[in-house]
XYZ file of C-alpha atoms in Angstrom:
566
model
C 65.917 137.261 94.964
C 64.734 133.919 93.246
C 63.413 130.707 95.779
C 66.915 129.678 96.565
C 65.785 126.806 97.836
C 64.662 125.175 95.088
C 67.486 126.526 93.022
C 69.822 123.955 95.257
C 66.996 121.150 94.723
C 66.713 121.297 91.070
C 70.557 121.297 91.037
C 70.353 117.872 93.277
C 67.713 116.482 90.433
C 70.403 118.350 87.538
C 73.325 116.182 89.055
C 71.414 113.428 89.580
C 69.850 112.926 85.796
C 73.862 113.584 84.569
C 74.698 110.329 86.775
C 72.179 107.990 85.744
C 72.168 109.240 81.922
C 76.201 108.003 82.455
C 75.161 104.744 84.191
C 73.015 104.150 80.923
C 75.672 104.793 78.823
C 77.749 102.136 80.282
C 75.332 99.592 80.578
C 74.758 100.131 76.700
C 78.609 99.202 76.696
C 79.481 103.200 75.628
C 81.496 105.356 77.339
C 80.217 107.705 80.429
C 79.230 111.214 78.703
C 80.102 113.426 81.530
C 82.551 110.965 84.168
C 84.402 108.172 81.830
C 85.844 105.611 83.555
C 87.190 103.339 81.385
C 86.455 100.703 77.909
C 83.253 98.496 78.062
C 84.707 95.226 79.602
C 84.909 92.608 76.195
C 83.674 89.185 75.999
C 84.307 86.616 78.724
C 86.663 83.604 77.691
C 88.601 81.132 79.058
C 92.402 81.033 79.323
C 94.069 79.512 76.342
C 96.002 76.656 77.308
C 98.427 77.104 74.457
C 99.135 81.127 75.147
C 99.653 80.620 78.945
C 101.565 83.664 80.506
C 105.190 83.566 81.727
C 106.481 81.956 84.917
C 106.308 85.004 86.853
C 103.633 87.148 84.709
C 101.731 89.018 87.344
C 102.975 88.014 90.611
C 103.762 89.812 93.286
C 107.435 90.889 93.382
C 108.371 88.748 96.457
C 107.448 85.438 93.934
C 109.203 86.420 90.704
C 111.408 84.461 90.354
C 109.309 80.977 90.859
C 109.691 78.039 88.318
C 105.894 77.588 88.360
C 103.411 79.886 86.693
C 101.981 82.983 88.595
C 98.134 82.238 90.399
C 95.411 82.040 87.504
C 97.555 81.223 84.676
C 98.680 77.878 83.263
C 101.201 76.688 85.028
C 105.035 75.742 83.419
C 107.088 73.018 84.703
C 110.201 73.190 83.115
C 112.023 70.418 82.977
C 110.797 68.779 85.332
C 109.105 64.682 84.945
C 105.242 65.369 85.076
C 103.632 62.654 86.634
C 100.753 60.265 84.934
C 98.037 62.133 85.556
C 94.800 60.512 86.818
C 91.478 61.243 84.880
C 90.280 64.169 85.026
C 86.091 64.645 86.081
C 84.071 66.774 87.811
C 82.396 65.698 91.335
C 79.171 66.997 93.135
C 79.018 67.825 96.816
C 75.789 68.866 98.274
C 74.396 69.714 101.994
C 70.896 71.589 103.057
C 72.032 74.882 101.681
C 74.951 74.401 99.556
C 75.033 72.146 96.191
C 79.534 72.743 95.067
C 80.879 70.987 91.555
C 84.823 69.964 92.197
C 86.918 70.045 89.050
C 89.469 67.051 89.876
C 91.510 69.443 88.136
C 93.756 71.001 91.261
C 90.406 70.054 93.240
C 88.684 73.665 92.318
C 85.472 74.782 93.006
C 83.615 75.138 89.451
C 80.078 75.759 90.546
C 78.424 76.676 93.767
C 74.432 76.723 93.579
C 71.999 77.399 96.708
C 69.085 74.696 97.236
C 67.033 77.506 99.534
C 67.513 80.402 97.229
C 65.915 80.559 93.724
C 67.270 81.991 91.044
C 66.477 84.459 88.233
C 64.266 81.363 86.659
C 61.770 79.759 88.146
C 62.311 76.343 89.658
C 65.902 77.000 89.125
C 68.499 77.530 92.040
C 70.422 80.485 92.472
C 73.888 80.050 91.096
C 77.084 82.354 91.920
C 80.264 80.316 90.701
C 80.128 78.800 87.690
C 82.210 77.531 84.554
C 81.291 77.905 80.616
C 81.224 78.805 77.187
C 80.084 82.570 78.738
C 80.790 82.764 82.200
C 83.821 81.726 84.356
C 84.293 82.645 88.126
C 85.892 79.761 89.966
C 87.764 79.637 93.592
C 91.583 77.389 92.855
C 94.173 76.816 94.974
C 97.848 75.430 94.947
C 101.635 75.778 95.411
C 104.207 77.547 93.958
C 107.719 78.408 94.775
C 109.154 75.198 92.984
C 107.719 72.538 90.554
C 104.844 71.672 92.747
C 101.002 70.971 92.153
C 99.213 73.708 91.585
C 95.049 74.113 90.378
C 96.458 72.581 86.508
C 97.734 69.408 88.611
C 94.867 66.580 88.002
C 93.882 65.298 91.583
C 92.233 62.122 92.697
C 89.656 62.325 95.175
C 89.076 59.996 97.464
C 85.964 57.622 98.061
C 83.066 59.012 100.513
C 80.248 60.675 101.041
C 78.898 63.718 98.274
C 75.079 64.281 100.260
C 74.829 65.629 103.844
C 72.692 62.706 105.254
C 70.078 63.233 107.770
C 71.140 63.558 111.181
C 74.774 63.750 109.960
C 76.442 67.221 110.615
C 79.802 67.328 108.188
C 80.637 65.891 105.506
C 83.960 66.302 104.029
C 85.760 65.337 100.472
C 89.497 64.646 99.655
C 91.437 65.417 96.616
C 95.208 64.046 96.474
C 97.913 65.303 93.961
C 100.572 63.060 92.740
C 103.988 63.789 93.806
C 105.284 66.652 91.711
C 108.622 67.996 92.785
C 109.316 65.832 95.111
C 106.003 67.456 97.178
C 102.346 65.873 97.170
C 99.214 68.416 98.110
C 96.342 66.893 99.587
C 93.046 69.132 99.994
C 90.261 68.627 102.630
C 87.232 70.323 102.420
C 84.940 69.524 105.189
C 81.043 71.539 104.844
C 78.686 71.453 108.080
C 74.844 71.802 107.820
C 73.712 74.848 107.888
C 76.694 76.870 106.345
C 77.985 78.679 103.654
C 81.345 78.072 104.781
C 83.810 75.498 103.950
C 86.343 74.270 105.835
C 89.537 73.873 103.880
C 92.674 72.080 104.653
C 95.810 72.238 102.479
C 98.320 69.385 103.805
C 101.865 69.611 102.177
C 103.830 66.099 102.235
C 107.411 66.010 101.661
C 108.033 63.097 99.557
C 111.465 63.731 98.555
C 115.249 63.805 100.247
C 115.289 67.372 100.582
C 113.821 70.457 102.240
C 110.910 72.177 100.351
C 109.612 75.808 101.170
C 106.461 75.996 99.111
C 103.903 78.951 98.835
C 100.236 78.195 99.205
C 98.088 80.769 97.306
C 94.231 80.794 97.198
C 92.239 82.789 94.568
C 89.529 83.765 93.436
C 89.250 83.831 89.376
C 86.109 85.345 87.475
C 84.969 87.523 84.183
C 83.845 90.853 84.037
C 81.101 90.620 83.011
C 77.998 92.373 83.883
C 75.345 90.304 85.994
C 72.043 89.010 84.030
C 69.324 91.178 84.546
C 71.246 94.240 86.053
C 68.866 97.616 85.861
C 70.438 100.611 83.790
C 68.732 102.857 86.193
C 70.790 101.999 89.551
C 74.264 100.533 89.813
C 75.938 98.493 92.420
C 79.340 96.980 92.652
C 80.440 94.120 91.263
C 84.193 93.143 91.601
C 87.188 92.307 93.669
C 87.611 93.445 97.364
C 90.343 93.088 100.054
C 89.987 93.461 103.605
C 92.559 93.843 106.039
C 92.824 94.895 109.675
C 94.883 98.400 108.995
C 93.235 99.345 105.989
C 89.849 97.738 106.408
C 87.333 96.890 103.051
C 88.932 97.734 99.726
C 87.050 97.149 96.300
C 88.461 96.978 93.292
C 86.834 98.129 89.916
C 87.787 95.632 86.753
C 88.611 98.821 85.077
C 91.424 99.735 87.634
C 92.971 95.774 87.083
C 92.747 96.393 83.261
C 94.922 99.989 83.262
C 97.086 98.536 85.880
C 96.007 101.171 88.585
C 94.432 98.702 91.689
C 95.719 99.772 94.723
C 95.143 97.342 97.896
C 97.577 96.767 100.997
C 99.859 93.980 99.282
C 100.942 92.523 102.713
C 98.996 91.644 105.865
C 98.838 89.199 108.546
C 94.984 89.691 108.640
C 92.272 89.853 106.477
C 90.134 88.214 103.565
C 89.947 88.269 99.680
C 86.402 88.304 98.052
C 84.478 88.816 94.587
C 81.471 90.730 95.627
C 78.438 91.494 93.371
C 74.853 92.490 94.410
C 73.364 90.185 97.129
C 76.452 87.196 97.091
C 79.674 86.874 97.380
C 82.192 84.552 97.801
C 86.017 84.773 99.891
C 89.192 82.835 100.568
C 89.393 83.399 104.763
C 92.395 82.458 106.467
C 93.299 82.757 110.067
C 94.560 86.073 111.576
C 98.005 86.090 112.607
C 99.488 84.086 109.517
C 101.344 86.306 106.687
C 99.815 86.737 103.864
C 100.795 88.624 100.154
C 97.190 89.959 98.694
C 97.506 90.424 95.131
C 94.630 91.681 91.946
C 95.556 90.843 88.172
C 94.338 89.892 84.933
C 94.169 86.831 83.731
C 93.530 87.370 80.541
C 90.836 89.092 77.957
C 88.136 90.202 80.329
C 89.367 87.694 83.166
C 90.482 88.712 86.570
C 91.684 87.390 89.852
C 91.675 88.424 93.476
C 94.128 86.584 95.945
C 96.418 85.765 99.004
C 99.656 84.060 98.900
C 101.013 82.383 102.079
C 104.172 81.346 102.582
C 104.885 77.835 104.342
C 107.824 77.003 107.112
C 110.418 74.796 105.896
C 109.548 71.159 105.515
C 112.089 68.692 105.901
C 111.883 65.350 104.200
C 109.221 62.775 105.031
C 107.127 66.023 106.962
C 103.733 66.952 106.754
C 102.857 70.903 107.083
C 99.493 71.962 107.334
C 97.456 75.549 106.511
C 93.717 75.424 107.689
C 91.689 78.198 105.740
C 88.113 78.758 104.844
C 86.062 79.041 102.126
C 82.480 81.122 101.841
C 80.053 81.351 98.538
C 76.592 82.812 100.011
C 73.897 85.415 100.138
C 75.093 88.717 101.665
C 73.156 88.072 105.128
C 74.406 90.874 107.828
C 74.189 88.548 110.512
C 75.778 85.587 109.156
C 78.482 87.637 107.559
C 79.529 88.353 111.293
C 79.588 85.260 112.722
C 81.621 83.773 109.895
C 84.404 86.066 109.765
C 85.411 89.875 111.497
C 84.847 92.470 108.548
C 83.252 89.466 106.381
C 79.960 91.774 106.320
C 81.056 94.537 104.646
C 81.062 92.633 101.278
C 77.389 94.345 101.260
C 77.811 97.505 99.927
C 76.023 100.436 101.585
C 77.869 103.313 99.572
C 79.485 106.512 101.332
C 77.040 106.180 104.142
C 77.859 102.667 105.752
C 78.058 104.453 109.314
C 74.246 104.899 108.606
C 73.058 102.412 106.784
C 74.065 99.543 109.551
C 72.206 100.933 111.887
C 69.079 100.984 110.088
C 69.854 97.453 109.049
C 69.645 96.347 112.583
C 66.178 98.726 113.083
C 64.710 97.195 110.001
C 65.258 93.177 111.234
C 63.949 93.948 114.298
C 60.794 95.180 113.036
C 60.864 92.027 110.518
C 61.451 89.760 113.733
C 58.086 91.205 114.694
C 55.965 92.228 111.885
C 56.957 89.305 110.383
C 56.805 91.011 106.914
C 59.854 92.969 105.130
C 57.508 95.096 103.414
C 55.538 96.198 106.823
C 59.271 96.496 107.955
C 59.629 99.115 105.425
C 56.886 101.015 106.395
C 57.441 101.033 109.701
C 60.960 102.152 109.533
C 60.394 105.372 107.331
C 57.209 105.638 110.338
C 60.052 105.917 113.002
C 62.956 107.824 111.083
C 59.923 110.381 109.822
C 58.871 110.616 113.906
C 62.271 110.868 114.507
C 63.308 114.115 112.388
C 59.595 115.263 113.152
C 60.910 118.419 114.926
C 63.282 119.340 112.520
C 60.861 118.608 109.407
C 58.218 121.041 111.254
C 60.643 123.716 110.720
C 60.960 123.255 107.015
C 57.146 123.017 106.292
C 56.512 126.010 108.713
C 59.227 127.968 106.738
C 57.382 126.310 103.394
C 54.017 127.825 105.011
C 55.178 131.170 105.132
C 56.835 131.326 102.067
C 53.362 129.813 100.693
C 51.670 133.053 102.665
C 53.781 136.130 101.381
C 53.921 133.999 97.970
C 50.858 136.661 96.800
C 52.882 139.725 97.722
C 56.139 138.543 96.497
C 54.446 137.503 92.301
C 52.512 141.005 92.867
C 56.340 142.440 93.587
C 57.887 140.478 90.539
C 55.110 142.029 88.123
C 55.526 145.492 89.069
C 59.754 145.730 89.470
C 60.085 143.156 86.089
C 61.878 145.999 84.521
C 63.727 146.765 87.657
C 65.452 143.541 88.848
C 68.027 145.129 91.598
C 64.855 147.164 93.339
C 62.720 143.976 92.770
C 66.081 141.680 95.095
C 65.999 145.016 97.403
C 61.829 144.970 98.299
C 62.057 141.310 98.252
C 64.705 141.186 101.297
C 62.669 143.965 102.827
C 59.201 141.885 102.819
C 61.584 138.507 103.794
C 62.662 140.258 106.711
C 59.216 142.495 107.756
C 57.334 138.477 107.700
C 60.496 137.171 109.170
C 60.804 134.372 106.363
C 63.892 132.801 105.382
C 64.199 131.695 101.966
C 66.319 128.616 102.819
C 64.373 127.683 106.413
C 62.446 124.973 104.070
C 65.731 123.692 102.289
C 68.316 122.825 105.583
C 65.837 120.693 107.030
C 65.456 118.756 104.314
C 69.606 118.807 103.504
C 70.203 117.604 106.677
C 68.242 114.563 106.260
C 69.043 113.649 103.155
C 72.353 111.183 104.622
C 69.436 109.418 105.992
C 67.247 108.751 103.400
C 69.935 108.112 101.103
C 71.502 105.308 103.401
C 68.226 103.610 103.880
C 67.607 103.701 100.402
C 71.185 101.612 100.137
C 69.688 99.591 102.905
C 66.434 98.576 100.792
C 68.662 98.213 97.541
C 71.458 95.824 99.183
C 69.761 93.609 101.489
C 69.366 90.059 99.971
C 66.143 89.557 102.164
C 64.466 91.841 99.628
C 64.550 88.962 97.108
C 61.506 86.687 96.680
C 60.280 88.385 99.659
C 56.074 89.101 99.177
C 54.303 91.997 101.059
C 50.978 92.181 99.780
C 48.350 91.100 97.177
C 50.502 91.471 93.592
C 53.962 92.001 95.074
C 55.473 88.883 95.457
C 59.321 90.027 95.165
C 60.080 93.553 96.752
C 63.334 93.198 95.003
C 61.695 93.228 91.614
C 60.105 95.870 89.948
C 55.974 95.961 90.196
C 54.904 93.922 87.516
C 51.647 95.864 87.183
C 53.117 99.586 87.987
C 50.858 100.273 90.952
C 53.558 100.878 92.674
C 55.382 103.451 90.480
C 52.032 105.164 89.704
C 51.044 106.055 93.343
C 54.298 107.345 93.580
C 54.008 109.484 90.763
C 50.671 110.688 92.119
C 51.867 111.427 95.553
C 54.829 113.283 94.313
C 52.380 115.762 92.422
C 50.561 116.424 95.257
C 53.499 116.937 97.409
C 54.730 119.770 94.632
C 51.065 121.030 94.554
C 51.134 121.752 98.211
C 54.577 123.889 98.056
C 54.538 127.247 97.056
C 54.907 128.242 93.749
C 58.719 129.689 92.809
C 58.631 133.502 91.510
C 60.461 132.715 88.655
C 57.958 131.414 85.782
C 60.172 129.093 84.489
C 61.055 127.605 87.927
C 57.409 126.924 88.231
C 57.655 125.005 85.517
C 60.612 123.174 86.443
C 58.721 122.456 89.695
C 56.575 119.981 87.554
C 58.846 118.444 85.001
C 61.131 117.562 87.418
C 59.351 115.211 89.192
C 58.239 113.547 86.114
C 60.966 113.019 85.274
C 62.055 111.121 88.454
C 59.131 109.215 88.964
C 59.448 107.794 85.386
C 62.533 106.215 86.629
C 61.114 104.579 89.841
C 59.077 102.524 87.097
C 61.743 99.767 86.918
C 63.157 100.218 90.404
C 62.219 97.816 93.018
C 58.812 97.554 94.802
C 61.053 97.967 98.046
C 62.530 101.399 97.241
C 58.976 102.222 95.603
C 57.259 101.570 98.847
C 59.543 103.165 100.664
C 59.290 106.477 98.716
C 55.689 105.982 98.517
C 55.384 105.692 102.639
C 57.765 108.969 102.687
C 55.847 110.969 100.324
C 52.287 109.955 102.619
C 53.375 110.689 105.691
C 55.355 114.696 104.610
C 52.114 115.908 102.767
C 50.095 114.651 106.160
C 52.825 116.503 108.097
C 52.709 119.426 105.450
C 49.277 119.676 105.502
C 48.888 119.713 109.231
C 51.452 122.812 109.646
C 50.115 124.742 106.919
C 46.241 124.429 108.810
C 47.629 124.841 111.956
C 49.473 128.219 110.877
C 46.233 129.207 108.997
C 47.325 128.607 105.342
C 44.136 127.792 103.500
C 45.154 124.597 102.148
C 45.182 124.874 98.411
C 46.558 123.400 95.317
C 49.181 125.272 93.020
C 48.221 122.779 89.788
C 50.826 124.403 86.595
C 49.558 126.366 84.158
C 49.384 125.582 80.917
C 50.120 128.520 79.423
């Protein structure tokens, strides 16, 4: 009978080489080898004025048959008189933490930047909406439902304020559409110190002789492309999400849009749309209790949107009908993800193992709030989850002991029955059960707390308050990799000497595969972040202290199995 055990931990490694070899692939812009999941997304543009889709080209089915274009493209106006437009230019906004461009055109947000949070540059602000040659992700807003403005409709904005004084608290900007249809729009968006959020208010004014029932729709409009700087070694998710109260956080891959396959809840009365990607997002948030029709669709060539469409009550002439919503672009901070909005912080991604990962979240910022330092943090949290599964780690390393004590008999076994393999599986059992060793007591410890480990890892990788954050001497960003690989090369040293304290498999080539392996994995921690690296490296101390202690306190000489070379 081979070491089981490690049979089920080299398959772990196996599977987990086949995922990142197809994560490489696709950041290389090829297909996935082994789990394809679509074409490489193709170069961002911007619509084309001139090839604008039809009227009703990707709405949802309740809007079909509107006279004005569908959310993110163009709009048409038919016959309709189009007012003289006033001129079109672009207006800066900025408070303590926010700095927002307005494009007069439809009043929509074409750049958000954050004064407190650098960016991938030096000296340069971190930027998450923007408008180019090579990038495009933009929030608009508008009407439809008739000939009425809509984010193509050139507003003015009115005179006031565009810096948060000192001492002041709000500040708030006004864009007005002419009348178009008989219906003008005017947009209020009112920022407080402090926040990430915007207040938005979308006042419809009936100008004409006759009842209008518009549709207010909000969206969110951006490429698909992949973000500056992402690793090829670890992926996280970048895209389109939905949350409502039934069917809770839904994300959407770009992929899914392009073959026409996104499925989200199309009709709530709760609930947000987003664009999430690693650390930031931003969301349209609107008031629970008001109907709502979510929609996802492409734009155009590599451009995608993520909405809600609301529909208004009936205005009658000379009336004024008002929808208050809100608008967030921000770092992906737990705690002020709550406060702004139920559900909000769920835009950070923790993977399969949310149910996990929050709570370690909370552990983690409560060491912070007293160690002061997120790399201490880190420590100290693998300290208490390692004290924590203590017990049930004991039993795996005093399993690992014993296996490590009959190891002798067991090779001398091999060696004599190699001609005999079923008498060699027989005598095997026999000495397993005369020591009273399990061959898998060392490997369900360590299954059961892989969830764990895996969730906090998710923890480390998503938090935002990873980046720029210092812990000691050389590492100044724990969410960059070690610029010096001191990091990566005490990790690769303390894996060795956790493999040199296990026993040695039967099986020759096992042995070997004992070593390679964690070469092999180590290499890759060489261009993950110093967080996760510290964290492995704090893991790795304190389970050969632990392993060491067992196998001296069950009176296994401590040794070293170091490979052979031949």
């Amino acid at each position: 009978m081979t070491d089981i055990r490690r049979t089920i931990l080299w398959v772990i490694f196996g599977f987990s080489l086949v995922m990142l070899w197809d994560q490489w692939q696709v950041y290389n812009g090829r297909q996935a080898t082994f789990f394809p999941s679509g074409k490489p997304a193709a170069t961002a543009k911007a619509p084309a004025p001139a090839a604008s889709a039809p009227a009703a080209d990707g709405v949802p089915a309740t809007t079909a048959t509107v006279t004005a274009a569908a959310p993110g493209a163009v709009p048409t106006t038919g016959t309709a008189t189009t007012p003289a437009a006033a001129p079109r230019e672009r207006i800066t906004v900025s408070t303590d933490v926010l700095r927002v461009v307005f494009d007069t055109e439809g009043g929509t947000i074409v750049h958000t930047e954050f004064p407190k949070l650098a960016g991938d540059k030096p000296g340069i602000n971190y930027v998450l909406l923007d408008q180019g040659p090579d990038r495009v992700y933009v929030a608009q807003s508008g009407l439809i439902g008739g000939d009425f403005p809509t984010h193509k409709t050139v507003m003015t904005a009115l005179p006031g304020e565009r810096t948060l004084k000192d001492g002041a608290n709000e500040l708030a900007i006004r864009f007005e559409s002419p009348v178009q249809g008989g219906v003008k729009l005017v947009k209020t968006y009112t920022f407080h110190r402090g926040a990430y959020d915007v207040a938005v208010r979308h006042e419809v004014v009936n100008t004409g002789s006759a009842p209008v029932t518009p549709q207010l729709y909000m969206q969110l409009v951006r490429d698909g492309n992949k973000l500056p700087g992402e690793s090829s070694f670890y992926s996280t998710f970048t895209g389109p999400a939905v949350y409502t109260e039934s069917h809770k956080f839904q994300k959407v891959e770009f992929t899914d849009i392009e073959k026409n396959k996104a499925e989200i809840e199309k009709n709530a009365t709760s609930g947000y749309i987003a664009m999430v990607q690693h650390y930031f997002a931003s969301a349209w948030l609107m008031a629970d209790g008001i109907a709502r029709e979510l929609f996802v669709r492409k734009v155009d060539n590599n451009l995608y949107s993520v909405g809600m469409i609301s529909p208004l009550p009936a205005i009658a002439p000379g009336q004024v009908q008002a929808r208050d919503a809100r608008f967030f672009a921000g770092p992906q901070e737990e705690k002020m993800l709550e406060r702004v909005y139920p559900g909000l912080d769920l835009v950070k991604d923790y993977g399969m193992f949310a149910i996990l990962a929050k709570p370690l979240y909370w552990l983690l910022d409560k060491l912070h709030g007293f160690l002061g330092n997120w790399g201490w943090s880190i420590v100290g949290l693998v300290l208490i989850i390692k004290i924590a599964f203590y017990w049930l780690q004991a039993k795996g390393y005093q399993s690992m002991a014993k296996m490590k004590a009959i190891n002798p008999k067991v090779m001398a076994l091999r060696e004599r029955l190699k001609d005999n393999p079923q008498q060699m599986q027989q005598e095997m059992m026999r000495i397993y059960r005369e020591e009273k060793v399990n061959p898998l007591g060392g490997c369900l410890p360590i299954m059961v707390q892989i969830p764990v480990f895996i969730a906090l890892y998710w923890v480390l990788l998503s938090s935002v308050e990873m980046r720029g954050a210092p812990w000691v001497g050389w590492i100044h960003d724990l969410s960059q990799k070690d610029p010096y690989f001191i990091l990566p090369v005490v990790m690769t040293l303390t894996t060795l000497l956790q493999t040199a304290l296990n026993p040695v498999p039967p099986d020759p080539m096992q042995a070997k595969m004992m070593w390679f392996m964690p070469l092999i994995f180590s290499v890759m921690f060489f261009f993950f972040p110093a967080g996760l690296v510290l964290y492995w490296i704090t893991n790795n101390l304190l389970s050969i202290a632990q392993q060491w202690l067992i196998n001296v306190r069950m009176g296994v000489p401590p040794e070293f199995n170091l490979p052979k070379l031949r």
